[in-house]
PDB file of C-alpha atoms in Angstrom:
ATOM      1  CA  MET Z   1       0.000   0.000   0.000  1.00  0.00           C
ATOM      2  CA  LEU Z   2       2.919   2.351   0.639  1.00  0.00           C
ATOM      3  CA  ASP Z   3       3.840   1.949  -3.025  1.00  0.00           C
ATOM      4  CA  ILE Z   4       0.432   3.358  -3.961  1.00  0.00           C
ATOM      5  CA  VAL Z   5       0.940   6.346  -1.670  1.00  0.00           C
ATOM      6  CA  HIS Z   6       4.453   7.013  -2.993  1.00  0.00           C
ATOM      7  CA  GLU Z   7       3.191   6.653  -6.552  1.00  0.00           C
ATOM      8  CA  HIS Z   8       0.722   9.469  -5.949  1.00  0.00           C
ATOM      9  CA  LEU Z   9       3.259  11.638  -4.114  1.00  0.00           C
ATOM     10  CA  ASP Z  10       5.726  11.229  -6.985  1.00  0.00           C
ATOM     11  CA  LYS Z  11       2.950  12.172  -9.385  1.00  0.00           C
ATOM     12  CA  VAL Z  12       2.198  15.273  -7.318  1.00  0.00           C
ATOM     13  CA  LEU Z  13       5.847  16.338  -7.496  1.00  0.00           C
ATOM     14  CA  GLY Z  14       5.879  15.722 -11.226  1.00  0.00           C
ATOM     15  CA  LEU Z  15       2.786  17.844 -11.780  1.00  0.00           C
ATOM     16  CA  TYR Z  16       3.393  20.659  -9.313  1.00  0.00           C
ATOM     17  CA  THR Z  17       7.042  21.451  -9.973  1.00  0.00           C
ATOM     18  CA  LEU Z  18       6.820  22.260 -13.689  1.00  0.00           C
ATOM     19  CA  GLY Z  19       5.238  24.817 -15.966  1.00  0.00           C
ATOM     20  CA  SER Z  20       2.949  27.285 -14.253  1.00  0.00           C
ATOM     21  CA  HIS Z  21       3.771  25.702 -10.884  1.00  0.00           C
ATOM     22  CA  PHE Z  22       7.514  26.364 -11.100  1.00  0.00           C
ATOM     23  CA  GLU Z  23       7.247  29.804  -9.509  1.00  0.00           C
ATOM     24  CA  ASP Z  24       5.251  28.296  -6.618  1.00  0.00           C
ATOM     25  CA  LEU Z  25       7.975  25.693  -6.151  1.00  0.00           C
ATOM     26  CA  LYS Z  26      10.658  28.383  -6.140  1.00  0.00           C
ATOM     27  CA  SER Z  27       8.705  30.440  -3.611  1.00  0.00           C
ATOM     28  CA  ALA Z  28       8.178  27.352  -1.447  1.00  0.00           C
ATOM     29  CA  LYS Z  29      11.894  26.504  -1.466  1.00  0.00           C
ATOM     30  CA  ASP Z  30      12.831  30.041  -0.503  1.00  0.00           C
ATOM     31  CA  LYS Z  31      10.355  29.991   2.373  1.00  0.00           C
ATOM     32  CA  TYR Z  32      11.256  26.507   3.626  1.00  0.00           C
ATOM     33  CA  PHE Z  33      15.005  27.025   3.651  1.00  0.00           C
ATOM     34  CA  SER Z  34      14.694  30.495   5.170  1.00  0.00           C
ATOM     35  CA  ILE Z  35      12.891  28.803   8.080  1.00  0.00           C
ATOM     36  CA  THR Z  36      14.938  25.616   8.427  1.00  0.00           C
ATOM     37  CA  GLY Z  37      18.338  26.838   7.247  1.00  0.00           C
ATOM     38  CA  LYS Z  38      20.382  25.951   4.195  1.00  0.00           C
ATOM     39  CA  LEU Z  39      22.382  22.758   3.831  1.00  0.00           C
ATOM     40  CA  ASP Z  40      25.107  22.292   1.224  1.00  0.00           C
ATOM     41  CA  GLU Z  41      24.447  19.686  -1.451  1.00  0.00           C
ATOM     42  CA  ASP Z  42      27.623  17.811  -0.526  1.00  0.00           C
ATOM     43  CA  LYS Z  43      26.398  17.229   3.028  1.00  0.00           C
ATOM     44  CA  GLU Z  44      25.534  13.642   3.896  1.00  0.00           C
ATOM     45  CA  GLU Z  45      21.971  14.515   4.906  1.00  0.00           C
ATOM     46  CA  PHE Z  46      21.090  16.653   1.875  1.00  0.00           C
ATOM     47  CA  GLU Z  47      18.917  13.965   0.251  1.00  0.00           C
ATOM     48  CA  SER Z  48      16.866  13.383   3.405  1.00  0.00           C
ATOM     49  CA  ARG Z  49      16.541  17.157   3.767  1.00  0.00           C
ATOM     50  CA  MET Z  50      15.103  17.421   0.261  1.00  0.00           C
ATOM     51  CA  ASN Z  51      12.657  14.628   1.095  1.00  0.00           C
ATOM     52  CA  CYS Z  52      11.534  16.705   4.080  1.00  0.00           C
ATOM     53  CA  PHE Z  53      11.068  19.709   1.812  1.00  0.00           C
ATOM     54  CA  ASN Z  54       9.075  17.669  -0.706  1.00  0.00           C
ATOM     55  CA  ASP Z  55       6.710  16.444   2.011  1.00  0.00           C
ATOM     56  CA  TRP Z  56       6.315  19.967   3.395  1.00  0.00           C
ATOM     57  CA  TYR Z  57       5.651  21.349  -0.094  1.00  0.00           C
ATOM     58  CA  ILE Z  58       2.990  18.730  -0.802  1.00  0.00           C
ATOM     59  CA  PHE Z  59       1.187  18.747   2.538  1.00  0.00           C
ATOM     60  CA  GLN Z  60       1.756  22.127   4.186  1.00  0.00           C
ATOM     61  CA  PHE Z  61       2.851  24.869   1.794  1.00  0.00           C
ATOM     62  CA  ARG Z  62      -0.026  27.211   0.978  1.00  0.00           C
ATOM     63  CA  HIS Z  63      -0.539  29.042  -2.307  1.00  0.00           C
ATOM     64  CA  ASN Z  64      -1.548  32.700  -2.334  1.00  0.00           C
ATOM     65  CA  ASP Z  65      -5.215  31.646  -2.283  1.00  0.00           C
ATOM     66  CA  GLY Z  66      -4.622  29.586   0.882  1.00  0.00           C
ATOM     67  CA  SER Z  67      -4.913  26.183  -0.792  1.00  0.00           C
ATOM     68  CA  LYS Z  68      -2.404  23.352  -0.422  1.00  0.00           C
ATOM     69  CA  VAL Z  69      -0.821  21.333  -3.217  1.00  0.00           C
ATOM     70  CA  ILE Z  70      -2.334  18.070  -1.961  1.00  0.00           C
ATOM     71  CA  GLU Z  71      -5.811  19.613  -1.841  1.00  0.00           C
ATOM     72  CA  ASP Z  72      -5.558  20.733  -5.455  1.00  0.00           C
ATOM     73  CA  TYR Z  73      -4.244  17.328  -6.535  1.00  0.00           C
ATOM     74  CA  ILE Z  74      -7.110  15.498  -4.837  1.00  0.00           C
ATOM     75  CA  ARG Z  75      -9.686  17.854  -6.293  1.00  0.00           C
ATOM     76  CA  THR Z  76      -8.429  17.556  -9.869  1.00  0.00           C
ATOM     77  CA  GLY Z  77      -7.320  13.921  -9.720  1.00  0.00           C
ATOM     78  CA  GLN Z  78     -10.653  12.449  -8.608  1.00  0.00           C
ATOM     79  CA  LEU Z  79      -9.083  10.162  -6.012  1.00  0.00           C
ATOM     80  CA  ASP Z  80     -11.234   7.755  -4.051  1.00  0.00           C
ATOM     81  CA  VAL Z  81     -12.523   8.913  -0.674  1.00  0.00           C
ATOM     82  CA  GLU Z  82     -10.339   6.632   1.463  1.00  0.00           C
ATOM     83  CA  LEU Z  83      -7.072   7.647  -0.198  1.00  0.00           C
ATOM     84  CA  SER Z  84      -8.114  11.305  -0.219  1.00  0.00           C
ATOM     85  CA  GLN Z  85      -8.778  11.257   3.522  1.00  0.00           C
ATOM     86  CA  ALA Z  86      -5.470   9.509   4.174  1.00  0.00           C
ATOM     87  CA  LEU Z  87      -3.560  12.157   2.228  1.00  0.00           C
ATOM     88  CA  LEU Z  88      -5.418  15.000   3.922  1.00  0.00           C
ATOM     89  CA  ASN Z  89      -4.760  13.659   7.422  1.00  0.00           C
ATOM     90  CA  VAL Z  90      -1.051  12.874   7.380  1.00  0.00           C
ATOM     91  CA  ASN Z  91       0.397  13.091  10.895  1.00  0.00           C
ATOM     92  CA  HIS Z  92       3.428  15.393  11.004  1.00  0.00           C
ATOM     93  CA  SER Z  93       5.115  14.996  14.366  1.00  0.00           C
ATOM     94  CA  LEU Z  94       8.147  14.293  16.520  1.00  0.00           C
ATOM     95  CA  PHE Z  95       8.673  10.550  16.884  1.00  0.00           C
ATOM     96  CA  GLU Z  96      10.889   8.106  18.717  1.00  0.00           C
ATOM     97  CA  PHE Z  97      11.726   4.680  17.291  1.00  0.00           C
ATOM     98  CA  SER Z  98      10.730   2.730  20.416  1.00  0.00           C
ATOM     99  CA  LYS Z  99      11.323  -0.878  19.431  1.00  0.00           C
ATOM    100  CA  ILE Z 100      10.519  -3.746  17.102  1.00  0.00           C
ATOM    101  CA  ASN Z 101       7.753  -5.810  18.688  1.00  0.00           C
ATOM    102  CA  PHE Z 102       7.320  -9.578  18.792  1.00  0.00           C
ATOM    103  CA  ARG Z 103       5.411  -9.407  15.497  1.00  0.00           C
ATOM    104  CA  LYS Z 104       8.455  -7.804  13.877  1.00  0.00           C
ATOM    105  CA  GLN Z 105       6.669  -4.464  13.527  1.00  0.00           C
ATOM    106  CA  ILE Z 106       8.296  -1.092  14.118  1.00  0.00           C
ATOM    107  CA  VAL Z 107       6.782   0.711  17.104  1.00  0.00           C
ATOM    108  CA  LEU Z 108       6.956   4.502  17.191  1.00  0.00           C
ATOM    109  CA  HIS Z 109       6.158   6.846  20.039  1.00  0.00           C
ATOM    110  CA  ASP Z 110       4.527  10.018  18.767  1.00  0.00           C
ATOM    111  CA  ILE Z 111       6.158  12.307  21.313  1.00  0.00           C
ATOM    112  CA  LEU Z 112       4.279  15.444  20.355  1.00  0.00           C
ATOM    113  CA  HIS Z 113       0.828  13.842  20.611  1.00  0.00           C
ATOM    114  CA  ASP Z 114       1.790  11.198  23.207  1.00  0.00           C
ATOM    115  CA  GLU Z 115       0.542   8.230  21.181  1.00  0.00           C
ATOM    116  CA  LYS Z 116       1.897   4.832  20.180  1.00  0.00           C
ATOM    117  CA  ILE Z 117       1.988   4.016  16.472  1.00  0.00           C
ATOM    118  CA  ILE Z 118       2.717   0.563  15.106  1.00  0.00           C
ATOM    119  CA  LEU Z 119       3.824   0.548  11.482  1.00  0.00           C
ATOM    120  CA  VAL Z 120       2.440  -2.068   9.117  1.00  0.00           C
ATOM    121  CA  LYS Z 121       4.118  -5.469   9.170  1.00  0.00           C
ATOM    122  CA  ASN Z 122       6.805  -5.812   6.484  1.00  0.00           C
ATOM    123  CA  HIS Z 123       7.117  -2.030   6.287  1.00  0.00           C
ATOM    124  CA  PRO Z 124       9.928  -1.079   3.874  1.00  0.00           C
ATOM    125  CA  THR Z 125      13.316  -0.693   5.557  1.00  0.00           C
ATOM    126  CA  ILE Z 126      13.894   2.686   7.178  1.00  0.00           C
ATOM    127  CA  SER Z 127      17.280   4.212   8.004  1.00  0.00           C
ATOM    128  CA  LEU Z 128      16.627   4.449  11.728  1.00  0.00           C
ATOM    129  CA  MET Z 129      17.776   2.665  14.855  1.00  0.00           C
ATOM    130  CA  GLU Z 130      15.938   1.965  18.088  1.00  0.00           C
ATOM    131  CA  GLY Z 131      16.075   5.062  20.275  1.00  0.00           C
ATOM    132  CA  ASP Z 132      16.342   7.502  17.368  1.00  0.00           C
ATOM    133  CA  VAL Z 133      14.277  10.676  17.675  1.00  0.00           C
ATOM    134  CA  PHE Z 134      13.138  12.342  14.472  1.00  0.00           C
ATOM    135  CA  THR Z 135      10.576  14.548  12.804  1.00  0.00           C
ATOM    136  CA  GLY Z 136       8.565  12.957  10.041  1.00  0.00           C
ATOM    137  CA  ARG Z 137       5.121  12.151   8.711  1.00  0.00           C
ATOM    138  CA  VAL Z 138       3.004   9.041   9.184  1.00  0.00           C
ATOM    139  CA  ILE Z 139       0.046   8.229   6.976  1.00  0.00           C
ATOM    140  CA  LYS Z 140      -2.784   5.849   7.864  1.00  0.00           C
ATOM    141  CA  TYR Z 141      -4.220   4.091   4.816  1.00  0.00           C
ATOM    142  CA  LYS Z 142      -6.586   1.117   4.801  1.00  0.00           C
ATOM    143  CA  GLY Z 143      -6.119   0.694   8.541  1.00  0.00           C
ATOM    144  CA  ALA Z 144      -2.309   0.499   8.416  1.00  0.00           C
ATOM    145  CA  TYR Z 145       0.385   3.041   9.306  1.00  0.00           C
ATOM    146  CA  TYR Z 146       3.293   3.990   7.047  1.00  0.00           C
ATOM    147  CA  LEU Z 147       6.237   6.342   7.516  1.00  0.00           C
ATOM    148  CA  LEU Z 148       6.833   8.713   4.605  1.00  0.00           C
ATOM    149  CA  ARG Z 149      10.250   9.535   3.150  1.00  0.00           C
ATOM    150  CA  GLY Z 150      10.920  12.905   4.748  1.00  0.00           C
ATOM    151  CA  VAL Z 151      12.705  12.155   8.024  1.00  0.00           C
ATOM    152  CA  CYS Z 152      14.932  14.507  10.026  1.00  0.00           C
ATOM    153  CA  ILE Z 153      16.940  12.622  12.669  1.00  0.00           C
ATOM    154  CA  LEU Z 154      17.754  14.703  15.749  1.00  0.00           C
ATOM    155  CA  PRO Z 155      20.696  14.392  18.172  1.00  0.00           C
ATOM    156  CA  GLN Z 156      20.283  11.709  20.848  1.00  0.00           C
ATOM    157  CA  GLY Z 157      21.663  14.012  23.516  1.00  0.00           C
ATOM    158  CA  VAL Z 158      18.677  16.370  23.380  1.00  0.00           C
ATOM    159  CA  LYS Z 159      15.918  13.769  23.671  1.00  0.00           C
ATOM    160  CA  SER Z 160      14.858  14.837  27.174  1.00  0.00           C
ATOM    161  CA  ILE Z 161      14.826  18.495  26.096  1.00  0.00           C
ATOM    162  CA  LEU Z 162      12.605  17.658  23.126  1.00  0.00           C
ATOM    163  CA  LYS Z 163      10.174  15.656  25.232  1.00  0.00           C
ATOM    164  CA  LYS Z 164       9.854  18.477  27.742  1.00  0.00           C
ATOM    165  CA  GLN Z 165       9.232  21.077  25.032  1.00  0.00           C
ATOM    166  CA  SER Z 166       6.749  18.782  23.269  1.00  0.00           C
ATOM    167  CA  LYS Z 167       4.585  18.740  26.391  1.00  0.00           C
ATOM    168  CA  LYS Z 168       4.498  22.532  26.383  1.00  0.00           C
ATOM    169  CA  VAL Z 169       3.555  22.673  22.706  1.00  0.00           C
ATOM    170  CA  ARG Z 170       0.901  19.957  23.118  1.00  0.00           C
ATOM    171  CA  LYS Z 171      -0.823  21.973  25.854  1.00  0.00           C
ATOM    172  CA  LEU Z 172      -1.261  24.873  23.406  1.00  0.00           C
ATOM    173  CA  ASN Z 173      -3.557  22.645  21.319  1.00  0.00           C
ATOM    174  CA  SER Z 174      -2.640  24.576  18.171  1.00  0.00           C
ATOM    175  CA  PHE Z 175      -1.825  23.047  14.782  1.00  0.00           C
ATOM    176  CA  GLU Z 176       0.130  26.155  13.795  1.00  0.00           C
ATOM    177  CA  GLU Z 177       2.231  26.040  16.967  1.00  0.00           C
ATOM    178  CA  GLU Z 178       2.975  22.368  16.307  1.00  0.00           C
ATOM    179  CA  LEU Z 179       4.124  23.101  12.763  1.00  0.00           C
ATOM    180  CA  ASN Z 180       6.273  26.013  13.939  1.00  0.00           C
ATOM    181  CA  PHE Z 181       7.865  23.764  16.566  1.00  0.00           C
ATOM    182  CA  LEU Z 182       8.594  20.964  14.088  1.00  0.00           C
ATOM    183  CA  LEU Z 183      10.160  23.327  11.568  1.00  0.00           C
ATOM    184  CA  GLN Z 184      12.158  24.920  14.385  1.00  0.00           C
ATOM    185  CA  LEU Z 185      13.566  21.477  15.167  1.00  0.00           C
ATOM    186  CA  GLU Z 186      14.728  21.138  11.564  1.00  0.00           C
ATOM    187  CA  CYS Z 187      16.359  24.561  11.838  1.00  0.00           C
ATOM    188  CA  LEU Z 188      18.154  23.615  15.048  1.00  0.00           C
ATOM    189  CA  LYS Z 189      19.293  20.355  13.444  1.00  0.00           C
ATOM    190  CA  THR Z 190      20.787  22.380  10.596  1.00  0.00           C
ATOM    191  CA  LYS Z 191      22.670  24.533  13.117  1.00  0.00           C
ATOM    192  CA  ALA Z 192      23.880  21.430  14.941  1.00  0.00           C
ATOM    193  CA  THR Z 193      25.159  20.059  11.629  1.00  0.00           C
ATOM    194  CA  HIS Z 194      27.023  23.277  10.837  1.00  0.00           C
ATOM    195  CA  TYR Z 195      28.478  23.527  14.361  1.00  0.00           C
ATOM    196  CA  GLY Z 196      29.330  19.916  15.072  1.00  0.00           C
ATOM    197  CA  HIS Z 197      31.913  20.909  17.683  1.00  0.00           C
ATOM    198  CA  ILE Z 198      29.225  22.423  19.932  1.00  0.00           C
ATOM    199  CA  ASP Z 199      27.152  20.367  22.367  1.00  0.00           C
ATOM    200  CA  PRO Z 200      23.663  20.050  20.765  1.00  0.00           C
ATOM    201  CA  ALA Z 201      22.109  20.833  24.163  1.00  0.00           C
ATOM    202  CA  LYS Z 202      23.522  24.352  23.778  1.00  0.00           C
ATOM    203  CA  ILE Z 203      21.828  24.666  20.389  1.00  0.00           C
ATOM    204  CA  PHE Z 204      18.424  23.129  21.110  1.00  0.00           C
ATOM    205  CA  ILE Z 205      17.243  25.943  23.360  1.00  0.00           C
ATOM    206  CA  PHE Z 206      13.586  27.030  23.353  1.00  0.00           C
TER     207      PHE Z 206
END
């Protein structure tokens, strides 16, 4: 099922990065990297960073009229109701890779929303280890959970700081505050990458 989701997301990127949409893409890139910080193409994490941008562009960037790319794609593409709802309700959050359970399924802790998420059995391999903390997006489709490509792994040493700040953000009960927090984490990760000689705890300050 994840293949179906990725097929549609790849189609979205193909449609909404060319022609009349190119200026929107350029504007989105300028906005995203002004918020999260720039990363050189020769950096090891550049590809994962671009995956994060692609997911943000599809699901969260708003055009001048307030609409999102995914909303326009669903409206014009005549997708079925179940897939449409899945794409409209992607969970962008801060996660921890908790463990692999006895059924060989990856168990995530959604730190920001304080929920447990069990990915579908035989989920495609992900470049994460138990204990990793990261921002990313999970989609629920046909009753199963899948992790999308855009993942930003955060330093292990700031896990307790992130959990404490997540509680504060959760109490605000605001989607916009959550998004601001998650993008701020990407920005702080960029700073930590640029200043690798500095203790991340001195960078991840809220």
